[in-house]
C-alpha positions as a printed NumPy array, in Angstrom:
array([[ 16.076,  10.737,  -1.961],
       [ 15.95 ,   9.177,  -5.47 ],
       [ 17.112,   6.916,  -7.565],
       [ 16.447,   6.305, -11.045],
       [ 18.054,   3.53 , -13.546],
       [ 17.003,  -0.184, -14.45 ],
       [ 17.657,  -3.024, -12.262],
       [ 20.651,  -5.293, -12.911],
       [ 20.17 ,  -7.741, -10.206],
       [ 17.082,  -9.295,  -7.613],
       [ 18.601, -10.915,  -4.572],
       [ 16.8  , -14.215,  -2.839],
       [ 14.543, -13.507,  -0.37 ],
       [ 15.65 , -13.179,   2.866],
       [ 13.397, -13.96 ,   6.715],
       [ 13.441, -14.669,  10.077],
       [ 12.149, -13.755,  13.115],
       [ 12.89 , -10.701,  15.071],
       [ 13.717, -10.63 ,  19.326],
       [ 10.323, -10.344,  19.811],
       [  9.015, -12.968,  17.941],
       [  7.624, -11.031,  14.901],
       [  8.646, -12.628,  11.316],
       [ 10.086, -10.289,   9.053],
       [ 11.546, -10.29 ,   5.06 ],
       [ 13.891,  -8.193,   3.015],
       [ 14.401,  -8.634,  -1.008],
       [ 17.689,  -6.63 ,  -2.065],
       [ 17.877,  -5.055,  -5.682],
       [ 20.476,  -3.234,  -7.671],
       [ 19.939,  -0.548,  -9.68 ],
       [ 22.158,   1.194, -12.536],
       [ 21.983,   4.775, -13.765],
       [ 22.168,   5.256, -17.766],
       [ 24.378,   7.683, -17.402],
       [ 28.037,   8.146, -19.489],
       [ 30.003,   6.715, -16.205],
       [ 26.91 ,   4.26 , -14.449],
       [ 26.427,   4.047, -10.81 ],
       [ 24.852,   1.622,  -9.224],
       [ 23.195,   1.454,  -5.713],
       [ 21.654,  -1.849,  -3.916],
       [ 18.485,  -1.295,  -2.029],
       [ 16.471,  -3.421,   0.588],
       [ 12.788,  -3.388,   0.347],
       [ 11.211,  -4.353,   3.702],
       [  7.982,  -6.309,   4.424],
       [  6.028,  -8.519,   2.412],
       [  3.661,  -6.729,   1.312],
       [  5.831,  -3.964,   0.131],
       [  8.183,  -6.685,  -1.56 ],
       [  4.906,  -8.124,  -3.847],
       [  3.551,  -4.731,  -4.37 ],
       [  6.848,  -3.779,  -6.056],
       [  7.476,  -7.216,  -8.025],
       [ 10.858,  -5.874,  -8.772],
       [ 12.426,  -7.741, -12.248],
       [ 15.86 ,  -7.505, -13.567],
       [ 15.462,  -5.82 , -16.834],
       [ 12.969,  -3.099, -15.201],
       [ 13.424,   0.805, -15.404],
       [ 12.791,   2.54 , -12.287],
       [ 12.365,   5.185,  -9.841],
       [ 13.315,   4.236,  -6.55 ],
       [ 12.427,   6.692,  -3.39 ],
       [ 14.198,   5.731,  -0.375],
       [ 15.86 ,   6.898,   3.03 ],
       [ 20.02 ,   5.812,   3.882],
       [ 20.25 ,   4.856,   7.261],
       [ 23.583,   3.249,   9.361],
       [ 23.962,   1.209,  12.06 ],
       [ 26.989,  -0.627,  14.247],
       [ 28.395,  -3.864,  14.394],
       [ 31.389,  -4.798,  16.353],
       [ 32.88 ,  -1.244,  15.702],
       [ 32.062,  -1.127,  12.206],
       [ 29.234,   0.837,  10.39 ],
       [ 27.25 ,  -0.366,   7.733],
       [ 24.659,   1.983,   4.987],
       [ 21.641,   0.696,   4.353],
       [ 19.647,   2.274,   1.222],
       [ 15.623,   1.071,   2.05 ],
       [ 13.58 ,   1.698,  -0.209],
       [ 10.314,   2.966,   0.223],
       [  8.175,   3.493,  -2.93 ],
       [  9.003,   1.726,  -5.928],
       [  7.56 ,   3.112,  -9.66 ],
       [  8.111,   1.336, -12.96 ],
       [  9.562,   4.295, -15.201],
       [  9.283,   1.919, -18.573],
       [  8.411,  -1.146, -20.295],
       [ 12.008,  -2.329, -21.496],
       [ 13.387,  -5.786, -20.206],
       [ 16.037,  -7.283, -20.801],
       [ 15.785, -10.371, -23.11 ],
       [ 17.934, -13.437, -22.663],
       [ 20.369, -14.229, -24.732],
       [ 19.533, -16.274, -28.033],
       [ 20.169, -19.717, -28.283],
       [ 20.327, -19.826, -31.931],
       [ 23.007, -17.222, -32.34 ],
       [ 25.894, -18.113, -34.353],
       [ 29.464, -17.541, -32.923],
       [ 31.324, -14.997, -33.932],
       [ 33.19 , -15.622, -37.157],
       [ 37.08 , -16.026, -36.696],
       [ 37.666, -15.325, -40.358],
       [ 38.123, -11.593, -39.553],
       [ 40.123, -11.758, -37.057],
       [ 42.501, -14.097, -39.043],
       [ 42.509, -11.758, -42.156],
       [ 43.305,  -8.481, -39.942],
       [ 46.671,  -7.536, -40.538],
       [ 48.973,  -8.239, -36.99 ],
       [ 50.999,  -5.002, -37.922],
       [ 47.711,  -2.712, -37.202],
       [ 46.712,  -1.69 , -34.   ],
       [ 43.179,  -1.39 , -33.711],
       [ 41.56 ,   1.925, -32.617],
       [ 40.73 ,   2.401, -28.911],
       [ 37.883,   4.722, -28.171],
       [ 39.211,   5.328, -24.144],
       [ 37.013,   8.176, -22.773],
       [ 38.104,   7.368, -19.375],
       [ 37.8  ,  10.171, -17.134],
       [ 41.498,   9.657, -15.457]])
């Protein structure tokens, strides 16, 4: 399956060792469709090497390939979405905000008359 949208979020690292004594880390990442109504979809990238050959950055646009999978813990079930090939779809990150910005002027929102109900563009879909 795929995935495609730019990441919103990069999760800490996370390791350990397994039962058997191998070590192991996982870097979660969320992604969010630019679509009308945005979904958004966290996925685990597995392995080291696979975690630095990605070099997943909030701001990124991407394509993410991966497989869902589910597993049981004390009766409950849990998704996981792992991701197994990463590509950069564009360039655009996002920028930080500016430290030099101005705040927003209170002037207008002093002169606008209390009687007037400002209009509401509400293209909710319920």
């Amino acid at each position: 399956m795929e995935h495609q949208g730019k990441v919103i979020a990069v999760l800490p690292l996370k390791s350990g060792t397994s039962k058997s004594g191998k070590e192991w880390t996982t870097q979660e990442f969320v992604v969010e469709t630019q679509e009308q109504y945005p979904k958004r979809a966290c996925f685990v990238l597995f392995g080291k090497e696979r975690i630095e050959q990605s070099n997943v950055q909030v701001g990124q646009e991407l394509k993410v390939s991966f497989d869902i999978d589910a597993r049981e813990w004390n009766g409950k079930w849990f998704n996981s979405l792992n991701a197994w090939k990463v590509e950069l779809t564009g360039t655009s990150t996002m920028q930080p905000p500016s430290t030099t910005s101005q705040p927003a002027s209170t002037a207008t929102a002093i002169s606008t008359p209390s009687n007037t109900v400002p209009e509401v563009n509400d293209d909710l879909p319920f």
